[in-house]
CSV table of C-alpha atoms in Angstrom, one decimal:
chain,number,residue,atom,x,y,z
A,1,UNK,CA,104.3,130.0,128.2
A,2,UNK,CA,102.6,126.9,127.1
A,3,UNK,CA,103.8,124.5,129.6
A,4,UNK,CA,102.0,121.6,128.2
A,5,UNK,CA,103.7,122.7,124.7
A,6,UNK,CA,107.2,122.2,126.8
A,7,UNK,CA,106.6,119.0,129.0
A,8,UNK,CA,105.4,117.3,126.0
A,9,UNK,CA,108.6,118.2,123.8
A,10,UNK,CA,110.5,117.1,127.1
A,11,UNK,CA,108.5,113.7,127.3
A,12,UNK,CA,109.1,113.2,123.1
A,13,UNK,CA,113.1,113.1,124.1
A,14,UNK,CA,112.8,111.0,126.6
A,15,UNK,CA,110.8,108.4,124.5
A,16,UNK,CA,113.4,109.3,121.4
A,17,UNK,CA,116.6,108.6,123.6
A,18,UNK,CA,114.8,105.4,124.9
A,19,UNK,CA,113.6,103.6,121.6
A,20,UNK,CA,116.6,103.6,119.2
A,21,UNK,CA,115.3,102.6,115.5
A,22,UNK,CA,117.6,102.6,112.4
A,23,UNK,CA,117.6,101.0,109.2
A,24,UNK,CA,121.1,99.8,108.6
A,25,UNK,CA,119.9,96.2,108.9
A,26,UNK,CA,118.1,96.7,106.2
A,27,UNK,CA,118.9,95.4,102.4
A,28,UNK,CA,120.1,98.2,100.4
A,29,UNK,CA,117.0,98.4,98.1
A,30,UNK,CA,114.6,99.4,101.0
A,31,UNK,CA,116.9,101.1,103.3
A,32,UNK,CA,116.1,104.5,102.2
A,33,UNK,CA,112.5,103.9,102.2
A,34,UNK,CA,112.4,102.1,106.1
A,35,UNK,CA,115.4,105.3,107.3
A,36,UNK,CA,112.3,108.2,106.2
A,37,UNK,CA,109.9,106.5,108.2
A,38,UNK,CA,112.3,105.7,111.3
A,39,UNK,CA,112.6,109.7,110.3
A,40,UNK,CA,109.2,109.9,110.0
A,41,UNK,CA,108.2,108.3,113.2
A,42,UNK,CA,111.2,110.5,115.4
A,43,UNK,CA,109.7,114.0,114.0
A,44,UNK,CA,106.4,113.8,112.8
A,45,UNK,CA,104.7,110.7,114.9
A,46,UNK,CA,103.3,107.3,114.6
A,47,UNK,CA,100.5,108.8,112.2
A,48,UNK,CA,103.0,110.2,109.7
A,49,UNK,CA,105.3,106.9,109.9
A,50,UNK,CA,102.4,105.2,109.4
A,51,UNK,CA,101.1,106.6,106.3
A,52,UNK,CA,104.5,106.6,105.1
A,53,UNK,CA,104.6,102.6,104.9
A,54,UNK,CA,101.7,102.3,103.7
A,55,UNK,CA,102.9,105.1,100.6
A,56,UNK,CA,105.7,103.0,99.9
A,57,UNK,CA,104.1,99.8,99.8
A,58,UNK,CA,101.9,100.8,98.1
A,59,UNK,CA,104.6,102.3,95.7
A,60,UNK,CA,106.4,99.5,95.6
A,61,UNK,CA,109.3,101.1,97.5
A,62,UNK,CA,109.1,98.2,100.4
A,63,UNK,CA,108.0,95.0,100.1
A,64,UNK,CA,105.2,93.0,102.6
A,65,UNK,CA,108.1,92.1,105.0
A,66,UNK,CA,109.1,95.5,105.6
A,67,UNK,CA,105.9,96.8,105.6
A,68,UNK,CA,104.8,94.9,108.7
A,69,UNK,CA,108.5,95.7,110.4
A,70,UNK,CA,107.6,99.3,109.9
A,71,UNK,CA,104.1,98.9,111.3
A,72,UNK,CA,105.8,96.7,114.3
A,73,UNK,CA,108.3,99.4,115.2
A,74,UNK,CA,105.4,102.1,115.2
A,75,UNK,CA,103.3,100.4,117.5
A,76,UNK,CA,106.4,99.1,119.8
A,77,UNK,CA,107.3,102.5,120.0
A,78,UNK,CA,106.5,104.3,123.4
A,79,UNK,CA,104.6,106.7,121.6
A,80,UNK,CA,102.1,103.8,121.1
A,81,UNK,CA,103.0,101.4,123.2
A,82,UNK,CA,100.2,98.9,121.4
A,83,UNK,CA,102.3,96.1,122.7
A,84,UNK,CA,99.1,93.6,120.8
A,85,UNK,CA,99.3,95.4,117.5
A,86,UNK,CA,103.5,95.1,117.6
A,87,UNK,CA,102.4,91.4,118.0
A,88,UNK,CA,100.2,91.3,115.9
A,89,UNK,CA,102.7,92.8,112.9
A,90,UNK,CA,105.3,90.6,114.0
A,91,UNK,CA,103.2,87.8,113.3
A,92,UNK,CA,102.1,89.4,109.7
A,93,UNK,CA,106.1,89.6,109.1
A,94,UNK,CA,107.2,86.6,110.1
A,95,UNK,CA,104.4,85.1,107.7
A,96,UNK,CA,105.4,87.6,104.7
A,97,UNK,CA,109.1,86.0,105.7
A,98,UNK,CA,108.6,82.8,105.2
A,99,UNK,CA,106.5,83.6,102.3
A,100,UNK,CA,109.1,85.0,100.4
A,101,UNK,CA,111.7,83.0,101.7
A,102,UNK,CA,114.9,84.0,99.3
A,103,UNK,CA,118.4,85.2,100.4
A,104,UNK,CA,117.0,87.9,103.3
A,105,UNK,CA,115.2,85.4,105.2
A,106,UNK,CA,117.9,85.1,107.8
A,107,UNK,CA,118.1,88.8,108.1
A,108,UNK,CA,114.6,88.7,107.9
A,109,UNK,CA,113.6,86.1,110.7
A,110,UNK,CA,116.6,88.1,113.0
A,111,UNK,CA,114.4,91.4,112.3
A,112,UNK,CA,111.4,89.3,114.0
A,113,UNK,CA,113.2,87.9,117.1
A,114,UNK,CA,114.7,91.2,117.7
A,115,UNK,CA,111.2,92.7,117.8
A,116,UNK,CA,110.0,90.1,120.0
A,117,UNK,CA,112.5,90.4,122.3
A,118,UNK,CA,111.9,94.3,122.6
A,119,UNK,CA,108.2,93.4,123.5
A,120,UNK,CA,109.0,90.9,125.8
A,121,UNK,CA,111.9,93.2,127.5
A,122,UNK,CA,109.0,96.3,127.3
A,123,UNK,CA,107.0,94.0,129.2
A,124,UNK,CA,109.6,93.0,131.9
A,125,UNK,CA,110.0,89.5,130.5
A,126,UNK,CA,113.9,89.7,130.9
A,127,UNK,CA,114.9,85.9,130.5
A,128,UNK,CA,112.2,86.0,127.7
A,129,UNK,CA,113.5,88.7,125.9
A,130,UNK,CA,117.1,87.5,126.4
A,131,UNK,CA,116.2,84.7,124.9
A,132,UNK,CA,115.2,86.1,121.6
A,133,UNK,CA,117.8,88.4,121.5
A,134,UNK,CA,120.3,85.7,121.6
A,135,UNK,CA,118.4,84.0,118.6
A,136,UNK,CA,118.5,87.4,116.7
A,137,UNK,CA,122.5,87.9,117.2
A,138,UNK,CA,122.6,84.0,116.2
A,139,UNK,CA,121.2,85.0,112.9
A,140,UNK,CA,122.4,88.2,112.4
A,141,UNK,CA,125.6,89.3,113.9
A,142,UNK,CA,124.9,92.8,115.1
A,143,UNK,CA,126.2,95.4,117.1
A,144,UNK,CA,122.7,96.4,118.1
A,145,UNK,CA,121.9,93.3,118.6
A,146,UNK,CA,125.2,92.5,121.3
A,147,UNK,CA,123.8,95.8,122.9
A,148,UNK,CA,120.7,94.3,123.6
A,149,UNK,CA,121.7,91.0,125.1
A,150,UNK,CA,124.0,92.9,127.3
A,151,UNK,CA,121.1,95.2,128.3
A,152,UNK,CA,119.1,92.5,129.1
A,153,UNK,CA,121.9,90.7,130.7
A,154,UNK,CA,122.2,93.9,133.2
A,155,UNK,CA,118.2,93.5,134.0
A,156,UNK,CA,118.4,90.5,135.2
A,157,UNK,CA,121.0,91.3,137.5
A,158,UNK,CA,123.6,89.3,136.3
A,159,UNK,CA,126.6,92.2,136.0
A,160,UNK,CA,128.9,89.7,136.1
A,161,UNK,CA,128.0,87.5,133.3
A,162,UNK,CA,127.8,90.6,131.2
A,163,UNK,CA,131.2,91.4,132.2
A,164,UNK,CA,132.7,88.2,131.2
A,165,UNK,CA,130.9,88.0,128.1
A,166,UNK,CA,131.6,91.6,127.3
A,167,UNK,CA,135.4,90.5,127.8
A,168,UNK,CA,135.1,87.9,125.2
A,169,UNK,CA,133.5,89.6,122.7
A,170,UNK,CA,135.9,92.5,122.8
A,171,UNK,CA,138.9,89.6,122.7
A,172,UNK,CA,137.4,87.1,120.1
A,173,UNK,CA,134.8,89.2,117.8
A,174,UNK,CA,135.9,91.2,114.6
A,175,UNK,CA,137.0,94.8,115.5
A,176,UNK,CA,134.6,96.6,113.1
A,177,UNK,CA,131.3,94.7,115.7
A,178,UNK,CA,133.4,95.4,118.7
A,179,UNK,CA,133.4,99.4,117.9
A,180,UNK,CA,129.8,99.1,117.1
A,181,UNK,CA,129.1,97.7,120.4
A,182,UNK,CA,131.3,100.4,122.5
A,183,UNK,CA,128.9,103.3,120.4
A,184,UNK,CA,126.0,101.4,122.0
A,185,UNK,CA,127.6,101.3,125.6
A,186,UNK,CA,128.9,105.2,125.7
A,187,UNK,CA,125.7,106.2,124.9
A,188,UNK,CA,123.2,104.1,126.5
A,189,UNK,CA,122.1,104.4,129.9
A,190,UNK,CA,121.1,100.9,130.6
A,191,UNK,CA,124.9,100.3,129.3
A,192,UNK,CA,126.8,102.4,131.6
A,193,UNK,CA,127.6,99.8,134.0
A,194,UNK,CA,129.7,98.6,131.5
A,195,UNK,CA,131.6,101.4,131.0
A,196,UNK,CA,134.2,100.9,133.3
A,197,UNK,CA,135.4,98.1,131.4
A,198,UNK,CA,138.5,99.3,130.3
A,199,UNK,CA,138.7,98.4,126.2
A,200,UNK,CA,142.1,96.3,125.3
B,1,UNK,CA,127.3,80.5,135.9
B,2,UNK,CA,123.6,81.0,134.9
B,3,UNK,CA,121.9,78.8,133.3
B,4,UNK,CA,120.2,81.4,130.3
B,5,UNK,CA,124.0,82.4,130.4
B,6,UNK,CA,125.7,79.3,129.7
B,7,UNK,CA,122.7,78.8,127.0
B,8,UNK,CA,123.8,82.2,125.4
B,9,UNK,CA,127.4,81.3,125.4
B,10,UNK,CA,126.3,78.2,123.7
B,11,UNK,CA,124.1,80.0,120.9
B,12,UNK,CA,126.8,82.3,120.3
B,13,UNK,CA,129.4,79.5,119.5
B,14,UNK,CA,127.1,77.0,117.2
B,15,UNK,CA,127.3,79.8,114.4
B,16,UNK,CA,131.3,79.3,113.9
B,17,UNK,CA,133.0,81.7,116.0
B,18,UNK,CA,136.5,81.6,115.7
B,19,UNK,CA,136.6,80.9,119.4
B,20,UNK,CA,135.5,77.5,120.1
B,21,UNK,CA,132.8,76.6,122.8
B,22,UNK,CA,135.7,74.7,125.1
B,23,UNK,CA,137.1,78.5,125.6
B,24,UNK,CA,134.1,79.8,127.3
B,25,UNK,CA,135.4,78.0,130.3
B,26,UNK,CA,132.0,76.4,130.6
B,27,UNK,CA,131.5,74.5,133.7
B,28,UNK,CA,131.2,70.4,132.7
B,29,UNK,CA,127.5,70.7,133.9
B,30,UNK,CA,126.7,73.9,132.3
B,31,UNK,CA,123.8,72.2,130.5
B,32,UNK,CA,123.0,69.8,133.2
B,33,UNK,CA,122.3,72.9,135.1
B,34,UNK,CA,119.9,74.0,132.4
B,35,UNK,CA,118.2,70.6,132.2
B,36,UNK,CA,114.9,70.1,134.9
B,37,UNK,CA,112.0,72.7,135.6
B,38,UNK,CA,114.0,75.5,135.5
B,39,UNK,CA,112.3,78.4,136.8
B,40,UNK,CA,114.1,82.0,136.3
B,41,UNK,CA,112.3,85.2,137.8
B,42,UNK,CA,112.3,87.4,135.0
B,43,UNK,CA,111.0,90.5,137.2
B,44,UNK,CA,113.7,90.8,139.2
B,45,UNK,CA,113.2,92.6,142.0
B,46,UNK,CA,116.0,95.6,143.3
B,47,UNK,CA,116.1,97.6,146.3
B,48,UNK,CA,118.3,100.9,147.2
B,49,UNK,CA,119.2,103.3,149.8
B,50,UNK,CA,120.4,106.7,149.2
B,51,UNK,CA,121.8,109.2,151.4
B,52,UNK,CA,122.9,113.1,150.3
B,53,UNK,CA,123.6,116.1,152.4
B,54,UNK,CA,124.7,119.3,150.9
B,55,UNK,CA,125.6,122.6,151.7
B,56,UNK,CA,126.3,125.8,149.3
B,57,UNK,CA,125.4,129.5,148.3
B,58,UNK,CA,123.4,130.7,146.2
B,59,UNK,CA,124.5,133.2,143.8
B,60,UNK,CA,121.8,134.4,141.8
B,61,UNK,CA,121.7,131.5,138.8
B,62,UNK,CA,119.9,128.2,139.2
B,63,UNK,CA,118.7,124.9,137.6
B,64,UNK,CA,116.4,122.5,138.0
B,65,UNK,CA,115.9,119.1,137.6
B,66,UNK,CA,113.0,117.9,135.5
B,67,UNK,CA,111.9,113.9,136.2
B,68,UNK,CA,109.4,113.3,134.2
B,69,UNK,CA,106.4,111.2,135.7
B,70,UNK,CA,107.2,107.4,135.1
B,71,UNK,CA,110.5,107.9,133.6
B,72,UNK,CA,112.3,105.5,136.2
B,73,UNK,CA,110.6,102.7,133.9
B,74,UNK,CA,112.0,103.9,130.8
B,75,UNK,CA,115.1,101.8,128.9
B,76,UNK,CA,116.8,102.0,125.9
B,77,UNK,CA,116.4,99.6,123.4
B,78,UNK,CA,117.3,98.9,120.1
B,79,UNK,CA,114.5,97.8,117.9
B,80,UNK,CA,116.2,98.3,114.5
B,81,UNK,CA,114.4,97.9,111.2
């Protein structure tokens, strides 16, 4: 048996169930593009998800903004783990952003504060990355993006606070965000202190 | 209260939540406390202790645990399109 064969399979799971990427943030007109290469990028690699983008910007199927997301998630992904280059394309998308400015530059500039925060939180820059994350959920009212203050909440130790604010959110926010955000807790690890938390 | 917590009870509530900031139960010097040089360890630093003792029979099946080198480092995160 080809145990390298095996132990790599085994290590691709573990970096699948650790990086979550999905395109439901995304505007309608580019969400089936950006889903094939989060596909892409899940079953076939960075190369493939790469070539992918650039394919359907080239088609015309994403526009610059999404293109550098794409590129950003690649290189952010622990495949890669090119923390510089994921800079590098958040920087690209920000500018493509404001560039195009229009109704999505909310979602848009959310997209790029999320992704900053993941490199900051990849890098153990907790208060950092909480930071950001808070910005992103400011501009873009998420489940995901709930998830991932909470996470980072739970890194810096402060249980408690996540607690409480898990509490409020569950009495005050709109039912349709809260059941996002229970998804993200059953099935994340960095969640499951949280799960005790009995839901109202 | 924390400081980056009060902050992020603050940022949720300036983009009109129906719950108003007053009902955070915010301590009156929640942003005095995040006024000054502020300095926040964003390592963090964590220490266990484990203990386990087991006794059993075998009975011809098994399993085993695989732990991947390194994958005590590993988190989930979401990093959505």
């Amino acid at each position: 048996m080809n145990y390298q064969a095996l132990l790599d399979r085994i290590m691709h799971a573990v970096d699948g169930d650790a990086y979550v990427v999905d395109a439901s943030l995304i505007s309608p007109a580019q969400r089936e593009a950006m889903t094939r290469i989060g596909q892409s990028l899940d079953q076939l690699g960075p190369e493939a998800a790469r070539a992918l983008a650039l394919e359907f910007h080239e088609a015309g199927k994403i526009d610059r903004v999404a293109f550098h997301n794409a590129l950003h998630v690649v290189a952010a992904s622990p495949q890669v783990a090119d923390h510089a280059e994921a800079a590098r394309q958040v920087a690209l998308q920000e500018d493509a952003a404001l560039e195009v400015g229009g109704p999505e530059l909310q979602q848009n500039l959310a997209s790029i504060d999320r992704h900053r925060g993941v490199l900051a939180f990849q890098k153990k820059r907790y208060a950092v990355a909480l930071d950001y994350f808070s910005r992103a959920f400011e501009r873009q009212r998420a489940a995901g993006n709930l998830a991932n203050v909470l996470a980072t909440l739970l890194r810096l130790g402060d249980e408690a606070d996540a607690v409480s604010l898990l509490g409020e959110i569950r009495a005050s926010f709109p039912a349709q965000l809260v059941a996002g955000l229970d998804h993200f807790i059953a099935s994340d690890p960095d969640l499951a202190l949280l799960r005790t938390e009995s839901v109202p | 209260m924390s400081c980056l917590f009060a902050l992020l009870l603050s940022a949720f509530a300036s983009f009109g939540l129906e719950l108003p900031v007053e009902q955070w139960d915010l301590p009156d010097d929640a942003l005095m406390m995040c006024s000054g040089d502020t300095e926040v360890d964003s390592d963090g630093e964590g220490e266990g202790e484990g203990e386990g003792e087991g006794a059993g029979e075998g009975t011809g099946t098994g399993s085993f645990t695989f732990t991947p080198s390194g994958s005590q480092d590993r988190e989930r995160i979401y990093n959505g399109f």
